[in-house]
Amino acid sequence: MILPKFRYYEPRTIIEACQIMAELKDRARPLAGGTDLLVNMKKGIVSPESVVSLCEIQDLGDIESSGTILRIGACHTISGLAASDVLRQRFRALSTSSGSLGSPLIRNLATAGGNIVSARPAADLPPSLMAYGASVILKSASGERILPLHDFFLGPGQTVMEADEILSEILVPNPPPGSGAAYIKLGNRRSLEIAVVNVVSFIALDDRAETIRKSRIVLGAVAPVPLRAVFAEQLLKGEKPGDLLFHRAAEAAASECMPIDDFRGSARYRRAMVEVLVERALKTALKRAENWPGEE
Ligand SMILES: Cc1cc2nc3c(=O)[nH]c(=O)nc-3n(C[C@H](O)[C@H](O)[C@H](O)COP(=O)(O)OP(=O)(O)OC[C@H]3O[C@@H](n4cnc5c(N)ncnc54)[C@H](O)[C@@H]3O)c2cc1C
C-alpha cells in the first residue's frame, strides 16, 4: 500500500493552520500522528487533496496542570500522557486508558486530539475524558468555541466539527477531593487491540465520605458514540456505596447500551461484559475515592 499524491502544508502557528483550513475546507485534512489518517489514505478510505500537518505548531504539544484544570494540547502524544506523573496521581482512569492504547510505537506517534477527532466508538481516551467532564477547544479563522466532549460525537467517524476547524486543546477539570475513577478495557488480546468493550466509572463522595455525591459512567464500543449511562448514574446519586448498589448500577448500564455483533464480539457478550466491568470499575473507583489523594 502506498500513499496517493497530496499537497502538504506545514504551518508553524495555529493561526496559520486555521487560515489554510479556511481556504481549503473539506479538500484538506489536518495531520497529527498520522496513525489513523495515513492508514486510511493508503486504504483509499479518505483521499484529501491536501494534508495540513499540525506537528510543527509548538503550543499544540504542551500539557499544563494548574490548581483547577489540566490543559492537554491536541498534539500531545499518547505516550506522553501515559508517562505523566500528574495523570498517574490525579487522573488515574486517563492514565490507564492512555497506557492501553495500541503499542509503544503507536503511542509515540498517536495524539490525544487525533484519538478524539477520529471518533472511533471503541477509542481509548474519550470515555475517560468524558468521565472527568472534559471539554475541547475548536479553533478556526473566524474564532473559537469550547464544547463539552459529551456533545462532540455524532456517530462512527462523525463529529460536530466544521471542515475548517482544528481541535487545539482538551480541558479536563481537576477531580474533586474524595473522588476516584477507574478505566477497564476488554480486548481479545492484551496489546495492539481495539476494545471489545471499555468502561470508566467515576464517583465523588460527599464531605463525610458516606454517600455518592456525583458519578459518571461512560461506555465505549457498545454504541455509535461513547455513551454516558445516565440511568446508572442516577441510581448511584445520593446513595451509600456498596456491592448491591454497584450491582444494580451495573445492570442499569448494561440495559442502556446499544451494542452490535461484529468480528470482535457479539452484542450479547458485550452487554454482559458491560455489567461485569462497570461493577468492577465502580469498586476500584470507590477504593480510590476513599484513599484520596494517595496512590494505591
Ligand atoms: C496498529 C494500530 C493500533 C491502534 N490501536 C488503537 C487502540 O488500541 N486504541 C485506540 O483508541 N486507537 C487505536 N488506533 C487508532 C489511532 O492510533 C488513534 O486513534 C490515534 O490516537 C489517532 O491519533 P493520530 O494523532 O495518529 O491521528 P491522525 O491519524 O493524525 O488523525 C486522525 C483524524 O483526526 C484528524 N485530526 C487529528 N488531529 C486533529 C486536530 N488537532 N484537529 C482536527 N482534526 C484532527 C485527522 O484529520 C484525521 O481525520 C490504532 C491504530 C493503529 C494503526
CSV table of C-alpha atoms and ligand atoms in Angstrom, one decimal:
chain,number,residue,atom,x,y,z
A,1,MET,CA,0.0,0.0,0.0
A,2,ILE,CA,1.4,3.4,-1.0
A,3,LEU,CA,0.1,6.8,-0.2
A,4,PRO,CA,-1.7,8.7,-3.0
A,5,LYS,CA,-0.3,12.1,-4.1
A,6,PHE,CA,-1.4,15.1,-2.0
A,7,ARG,CA,-0.3,18.7,-1.3
A,8,TYR,CA,1.5,19.1,2.0
A,9,TYR,CA,1.3,22.1,4.3
A,10,GLU,CA,3.4,22.6,7.4
A,11,PRO,CA,2.2,25.8,9.3
A,12,ARG,CA,4.2,27.0,12.3
A,13,THR,CA,1.3,28.6,14.2
A,14,ILE,CA,-2.3,27.7,14.9
A,15,ILE,CA,-3.5,31.0,13.2
A,16,GLU,CA,-1.6,30.0,10.0
A,17,ALA,CA,-3.1,26.5,10.2
A,18,CYS,CA,-6.6,27.9,10.6
A,19,GLN,CA,-6.1,30.2,7.6
A,20,ILE,CA,-5.1,27.3,5.4
A,21,MET,CA,-8.1,25.2,6.6
A,22,ALA,CA,-10.4,28.2,6.0
A,23,GLU,CA,-9.2,28.3,2.4
A,24,LEU,CA,-9.2,24.6,1.6
A,25,LYS,CA,-12.1,23.4,3.9
A,26,ASP,CA,-13.0,19.8,3.2
A,27,ARG,CA,-10.4,19.5,0.4
A,28,ALA,CA,-7.8,19.3,3.3
A,29,ARG,CA,-7.3,17.2,6.4
A,30,PRO,CA,-5.3,18.1,9.5
A,31,LEU,CA,-2.5,15.6,10.2
A,32,ALA,CA,-1.3,14.9,13.7
A,33,GLY,CA,0.4,11.5,14.4
A,34,GLY,CA,-1.0,10.0,11.2
A,35,THR,CA,-1.7,6.6,12.7
A,36,ASP,CA,-5.3,6.9,11.6
A,37,LEU,CA,-5.2,9.4,8.7
A,38,LEU,CA,-2.3,7.9,6.8
A,39,VAL,CA,-3.6,4.4,7.1
A,40,ASN,CA,-7.0,5.5,5.8
A,41,MET,CA,-5.4,7.3,2.9
A,42,LYS,CA,-3.3,4.3,2.0
A,43,LYS,CA,-6.5,2.2,2.0
A,44,GLY,CA,-8.3,4.8,-0.1
A,45,ILE,CA,-11.0,5.3,2.6
A,46,VAL,CA,-10.2,9.1,2.5
A,47,SER,CA,-8.4,11.0,-0.2
A,48,PRO,CA,-7.8,14.6,0.7
A,49,GLU,CA,-6.2,16.8,-2.0
A,50,SER,CA,-4.1,18.4,0.8
A,51,VAL,CA,-2.8,17.5,4.2
A,52,VAL,CA,-2.1,20.2,6.8
A,53,SER,CA,0.4,19.0,9.4
A,54,LEU,CA,0.0,20.2,12.9
A,55,CYS,CA,3.2,18.7,14.1
A,56,GLU,CA,5.3,21.9,13.9
A,57,ILE,CA,2.9,24.0,16.0
A,58,GLN,CA,4.6,24.0,19.3
A,59,ASP,CA,1.7,25.1,21.6
A,60,LEU,CA,-0.3,22.1,20.5
A,61,GLY,CA,2.2,19.7,22.1
A,62,ASP,CA,2.0,21.2,25.5
A,63,ILE,CA,0.5,19.8,28.7
A,64,GLU,CA,-0.1,22.1,31.7
A,65,SER,CA,-1.6,21.4,35.1
A,66,SER,CA,-2.9,24.1,37.4
A,67,GLY,CA,-4.8,24.0,40.7
A,68,THR,CA,-8.1,23.6,38.9
A,69,ILE,CA,-7.6,22.3,35.4
A,70,LEU,CA,-5.4,20.1,33.2
A,71,ARG,CA,-4.8,21.5,29.7
A,72,ILE,CA,-3.7,19.0,27.1
A,73,GLY,CA,-2.5,20.3,23.7
A,74,ALA,CA,-4.2,18.4,20.9
A,75,CYS,CA,-0.8,17.1,19.6
A,76,HIS,CA,0.4,15.8,22.9
A,77,THR,CA,1.3,12.2,22.3
A,78,ILE,CA,-0.4,9.3,24.0
A,79,SER,CA,3.0,8.1,25.3
A,80,GLY,CA,3.4,11.5,26.9
A,81,LEU,CA,0.1,11.1,28.7
A,82,ALA,CA,0.9,7.5,29.7
A,83,ALA,CA,4.2,8.7,31.3
A,84,SER,CA,2.7,11.7,33.0
A,85,ASP,CA,3.0,11.8,36.8
A,86,VAL,CA,0.2,14.2,37.1
A,87,LEU,CA,-2.1,11.8,35.3
A,88,ARG,CA,-0.9,8.9,37.4
A,89,GLN,CA,-1.7,10.8,40.6
A,90,ARG,CA,-4.8,12.7,39.8
A,91,PHE,CA,-6.4,11.3,36.6
A,92,ARG,CA,-5.9,7.5,37.0
A,93,ALA,CA,-8.5,6.4,34.5
A,94,LEU,CA,-7.0,8.7,31.8
A,95,SER,CA,-3.5,7.4,32.6
A,96,THR,CA,-4.7,3.8,32.3
A,97,SER,CA,-6.5,4.4,29.1
A,98,SER,CA,-3.5,6.1,27.6
A,99,GLY,CA,-1.2,3.2,28.5
A,100,SER,CA,-3.6,0.7,26.9
A,101,LEU,CA,-3.8,2.4,23.5
A,102,GLY,CA,-2.2,0.4,20.7
A,103,SER,CA,1.5,-0.4,21.2
A,104,PRO,CA,4.6,1.7,22.3
A,105,LEU,CA,5.2,2.6,18.6
A,106,ILE,CA,1.7,3.7,18.0
A,107,ARG,CA,1.6,5.6,21.3
A,108,ASN,CA,4.8,7.5,20.4
A,109,LEU,CA,3.1,8.9,17.3
A,110,ALA,CA,-0.6,9.0,18.1
A,111,THR,CA,-2.0,12.1,19.7
A,112,ALA,CA,-4.8,13.0,22.1
A,113,GLY,CA,-6.6,15.2,19.5
A,114,GLY,CA,-6.3,12.5,16.8
A,115,ASN,CA,-7.9,9.9,19.1
A,116,ILE,CA,-10.8,12.2,19.8
A,117,VAL,CA,-11.4,13.6,16.2
A,118,SER,CA,-11.2,10.1,14.6
A,119,ALA,CA,-14.3,9.4,16.6
A,120,ARG,CA,-14.0,5.6,16.7
A,121,PRO,CA,-16.6,4.2,19.0
A,122,ALA,CA,-14.0,1.9,20.7
A,123,ALA,CA,-11.3,4.6,21.1
A,124,ASP,CA,-9.5,4.5,24.4
A,125,LEU,CA,-9.4,8.2,25.5
A,126,PRO,CA,-12.9,9.6,25.1
A,127,PRO,CA,-14.6,7.5,27.8
A,128,SER,CA,-12.1,8.6,30.4
A,129,LEU,CA,-12.1,12.2,29.3
A,130,MET,CA,-15.9,12.3,29.4
A,131,ALA,CA,-15.9,10.7,32.8
A,132,TYR,CA,-13.8,13.6,34.1
A,133,GLY,CA,-16.1,16.2,32.4
A,134,ALA,CA,-13.6,17.3,29.7
A,135,SER,CA,-14.2,19.9,27.1
A,136,VAL,CA,-12.5,20.7,23.8
A,137,ILE,CA,-11.4,23.9,22.2
A,138,LEU,CA,-12.1,24.2,18.5
A,139,LYS,CA,-10.4,26.9,16.6
A,140,SER,CA,-11.0,28.3,13.1
A,141,ALA,CA,-10.1,31.5,11.2
A,142,SER,CA,-13.3,33.1,12.5
A,143,GLY,CA,-12.8,32.4,16.2
A,144,GLU,CA,-13.0,29.6,18.7
A,145,ARG,CA,-15.6,27.6,20.6
A,146,ILE,CA,-15.5,25.4,23.7
A,147,LEU,CA,-17.6,22.3,23.7
A,148,PRO,CA,-18.2,19.6,26.3
A,149,LEU,CA,-16.8,16.4,24.9
A,150,HIS,CA,-20.2,14.8,25.7
A,151,ASP,CA,-21.7,16.9,22.8
A,152,PHE,CA,-18.8,16.3,20.4
A,153,PHE,CA,-19.5,12.9,18.8
A,154,LEU,CA,-22.3,12.2,16.3
A,155,GLY,CA,-21.5,8.7,15.1
A,156,PRO,CA,-18.7,6.5,14.0
A,157,GLY,CA,-16.1,8.8,12.4
A,158,GLN,CA,-18.5,11.8,12.7
A,159,THR,CA,-18.3,14.8,15.0
A,160,VAL,CA,-19.8,18.3,15.2
A,161,MET,CA,-16.6,19.8,13.9
A,162,GLU,CA,-16.8,22.0,10.8
A,163,ALA,CA,-14.4,21.2,7.9
A,164,ASP,CA,-12.2,24.3,8.7
A,165,GLU,CA,-12.0,23.7,12.5
A,166,ILE,CA,-8.9,22.5,14.4
A,167,LEU,CA,-9.1,20.9,17.8
A,168,SER,CA,-6.4,22.9,19.7
A,169,GLU,CA,-6.8,21.8,23.4
A,170,ILE,CA,-8.5,19.5,25.7
A,171,LEU,CA,-9.6,20.9,29.1
A,172,VAL,CA,-10.0,18.5,32.0
A,173,PRO,CA,-11.2,19.9,35.3
A,174,ASN,CA,-9.3,18.6,38.3
A,175,PRO,CA,-11.4,15.8,40.0
A,176,PRO,CA,-12.7,17.0,43.4
A,177,PRO,CA,-11.3,15.7,46.7
A,178,GLY,CA,-12.8,12.4,47.7
A,179,SER,CA,-13.3,11.2,44.2
A,180,GLY,CA,-11.9,8.2,42.2
A,181,ALA,CA,-12.2,6.7,38.7
A,182,ALA,CA,-11.2,3.5,37.0
A,183,TYR,CA,-10.9,2.5,33.4
A,184,ILE,CA,-11.1,-1.1,32.2
A,185,LYS,CA,-10.5,-2.2,28.6
A,186,LEU,CA,-11.5,-5.6,27.4
A,187,GLY,CA,-9.9,-6.8,24.2
A,188,ASN,CA,-9.4,-10.2,22.6
A,189,ARG,CA,-5.6,-9.9,23.3
A,190,ARG,CA,-3.5,-7.8,25.7
A,191,SER,CA,-1.9,-5.3,23.4
A,192,LEU,CA,-2.4,-3.8,20.0
A,193,GLU,CA,-6.0,-4.4,20.4
A,194,ILE,CA,-9.1,-2.2,19.8
A,195,ALA,CA,-11.5,-2.6,22.7
A,196,VAL,CA,-14.4,-5.1,22.6
A,197,VAL,CA,-15.8,-3.1,25.5
A,198,ASN,CA,-14.2,-0.3,27.5
A,199,VAL,CA,-15.8,1.4,30.6
A,200,VAL,CA,-15.0,4.1,33.0
A,201,SER,CA,-16.6,4.6,36.4
A,202,PHE,CA,-16.1,7.8,38.3
A,203,ILE,CA,-17.5,8.6,41.7
A,204,ALA,CA,-17.2,11.6,44.1
A,205,LEU,CA,-18.1,11.1,47.7
A,206,ASP,CA,-19.7,13.7,49.9
A,207,ASP,CA,-17.6,15.6,52.5
A,208,ARG,CA,-18.1,12.9,55.1
A,209,ALA,CA,-17.3,10.1,52.6
A,210,GLU,CA,-20.6,8.4,53.3
A,211,THR,CA,-22.7,8.9,50.2
A,212,ILE,CA,-22.1,9.3,46.5
A,213,ARG,CA,-22.3,13.0,45.6
A,214,LYS,CA,-21.7,12.6,41.9
A,215,SER,CA,-21.0,9.7,39.5
A,216,ARG,CA,-20.2,9.3,35.8
A,217,ILE,CA,-20.3,6.0,34.0
A,218,VAL,CA,-19.1,6.0,30.3
A,219,LEU,CA,-19.1,3.1,28.0
A,220,GLY,CA,-17.2,2.5,24.8
A,221,ALA,CA,-17.6,0.1,21.8
A,222,VAL,CA,-21.2,-0.5,22.7
A,223,ALA,CA,-22.9,2.3,20.8
A,224,PRO,CA,-22.2,4.5,17.8
A,225,VAL,CA,-20.6,7.1,20.2
A,226,PRO,CA,-19.0,6.9,23.7
A,227,LEU,CA,-22.1,6.6,25.9
A,228,ARG,CA,-22.9,8.1,29.3
A,229,ALA,CA,-25.0,5.5,31.3
A,230,VAL,CA,-27.2,8.2,32.8
A,231,PHE,CA,-29.8,5.9,34.5
A,232,ALA,CA,-27.0,4.1,36.2
A,233,GLU,CA,-25.5,7.4,37.3
A,234,GLN,CA,-28.9,8.5,38.7
A,235,LEU,CA,-29.2,5.2,40.7
A,236,LEU,CA,-25.9,6.0,42.4
A,237,LYS,CA,-26.5,9.6,43.3
A,238,GLY,CA,-27.1,10.3,47.0
A,239,GLU,CA,-26.7,6.6,47.9
A,240,LYS,CA,-24.4,4.9,50.3
A,241,PRO,CA,-21.8,3.0,48.2
A,242,GLY,CA,-21.9,-0.8,48.5
A,243,ASP,CA,-21.8,-4.0,46.5
A,244,LEU,CA,-25.6,-4.3,46.0
A,245,LEU,CA,-25.9,-0.7,44.8
A,246,PHE,CA,-23.0,-1.2,42.4
A,247,HIS,CA,-24.5,-4.4,41.0
A,248,ARG,CA,-27.8,-2.6,40.4
A,249,ALA,CA,-26.0,0.3,38.7
A,250,ALA,CA,-24.0,-2.1,36.5
A,251,GLU,CA,-27.3,-3.9,35.5
A,252,ALA,CA,-28.7,-0.5,34.6
A,253,ALA,CA,-25.6,0.4,32.5
A,254,ALA,CA,-25.9,-2.9,30.6
A,255,SER,CA,-29.6,-2.1,29.8
A,256,GLU,CA,-28.7,1.3,28.5
A,257,CYS,CA,-26.0,0.3,26.0
A,258,MET,CA,-26.7,-0.5,22.3
A,259,PRO,CA,-24.0,-3.0,21.2
A,260,ILE,CA,-23.7,-4.6,17.8
A,261,ASP,CA,-22.4,-8.0,16.7
A,262,ASP,CA,-19.1,-7.9,14.9
A,263,PHE,CA,-16.0,-10.0,14.4
A,264,ARG,CA,-14.7,-8.8,17.8
A,265,GLY,CA,-17.7,-10.0,19.8
A,266,SER,CA,-21.4,-10.4,19.9
A,267,ALA,CA,-23.9,-7.8,21.1
A,268,ARG,CA,-24.9,-10.3,23.9
A,269,TYR,CA,-21.4,-10.8,25.1
A,270,ARG,CA,-20.7,-7.1,25.0
A,271,ARG,CA,-23.8,-6.3,27.1
A,272,ALA,CA,-22.9,-9.0,29.6
A,273,MET,CA,-19.3,-7.6,29.8
A,274,VAL,CA,-20.6,-4.0,30.4
A,275,GLU,CA,-22.3,-5.3,33.5
A,276,VAL,CA,-19.2,-7.1,34.8
A,277,LEU,CA,-16.8,-4.3,34.0
A,278,VAL,CA,-18.9,-1.4,35.3
A,279,GLU,CA,-19.3,-3.2,38.7
A,280,ARG,CA,-15.5,-3.8,38.9
A,281,ALA,CA,-14.7,-0.3,37.9
A,282,LEU,CA,-17.1,1.1,40.5
A,283,LYS,CA,-15.4,-0.9,43.2
A,284,THR,CA,-12.0,0.3,42.2
A,285,ALA,CA,-13.2,3.9,41.9
A,286,LEU,CA,-14.6,3.7,45.4
A,287,LYS,CA,-11.3,2.4,46.8
A,288,ARG,CA,-9.5,5.3,45.1
A,289,ALA,CA,-12.1,7.8,46.4
A,290,GLU,CA,-11.7,6.5,49.9
A,291,ASN,CA,-7.9,6.7,49.7
A,292,TRP,CA,-7.9,10.2,48.2
A,293,PRO,CA,-5.5,11.6,47.3
A,294,GLY,CA,-3.0,8.7,47.9
A,295,GLU,CA,-1.8,6.3,45.3
A,296,GLU,CA,-2.8,2.6,45.7
B,1,LIG,C1,-1.9,-0.6,14.7
B,1,LIG,C2,-2.8,0.4,15.3
B,1,LIG,C3,-3.3,0.2,16.6
B,1,LIG,C4,-4.2,1.1,17.1
B,1,LIG,N1,-4.7,0.8,18.4
B,1,LIG,C5,-5.6,1.7,18.9
B,1,LIG,C6,-6.1,1.4,20.2
B,1,LIG,O1,-5.8,0.5,20.9
B,1,LIG,N2,-7.0,2.3,20.8
B,1,LIG,C7,-7.4,3.5,20.1
B,1,LIG,O2,-8.2,4.2,20.6
B,1,LIG,N3,-6.9,3.7,18.8
B,1,LIG,C8,-6.0,2.9,18.2
B,1,LIG,N4,-5.6,3.1,17.0
B,1,LIG,C9,-6.1,4.3,16.2
B,1,LIG,C10,-5.1,5.6,16.3
B,1,LIG,O3,-3.8,5.2,16.6
B,1,LIG,C11,-5.6,6.5,17.4
B,1,LIG,O4,-7.0,6.9,17.2
B,1,LIG,C12,-4.7,7.8,17.5
B,1,LIG,O5,-4.9,8.4,18.7
B,1,LIG,C13,-5.0,8.8,16.4
B,1,LIG,O6,-4.2,9.9,16.6
B,1,LIG,P1,-3.2,10.5,15.5
B,1,LIG,O7,-2.6,11.7,16.1
B,1,LIG,O8,-2.4,9.5,14.9
B,1,LIG,O9,-4.4,11.0,14.4
B,1,LIG,P2,-4.2,11.2,12.9
B,1,LIG,O10,-4.1,9.9,12.2
B,1,LIG,O11,-3.2,12.2,12.6
B,1,LIG,O12,-5.7,11.9,12.6
B,1,LIG,C14,-6.9,11.2,12.8
B,1,LIG,C15,-8.0,12.0,12.3
B,1,LIG,O13,-8.2,13.2,13.2
B,1,LIG,C16,-8.0,14.4,12.4
B,1,LIG,N5,-7.2,15.2,13.3
B,1,LIG,C17,-6.1,14.8,14.1
B,1,LIG,N6,-5.8,15.8,14.9
B,1,LIG,C18,-6.6,16.8,14.7
B,1,LIG,C19,-6.8,18.1,15.3
B,1,LIG,N7,-6.0,18.5,16.3
B,1,LIG,N8,-7.8,18.9,14.9
B,1,LIG,C20,-8.6,18.5,13.9
B,1,LIG,N9,-8.5,17.3,13.3
B,1,LIG,C21,-7.5,16.5,13.7
B,1,LIG,C22,-7.3,14.0,11.1
B,1,LIG,O14,-7.5,14.9,10.1
B,1,LIG,C23,-7.8,12.6,10.9
B,1,LIG,O15,-9.1,12.7,10.3
B,1,LIG,C24,-4.7,2.2,16.4
B,1,LIG,C25,-4.1,2.5,15.1
B,1,LIG,C26,-3.2,1.6,14.6
B,1,LIG,C27,-2.7,1.9,13.2
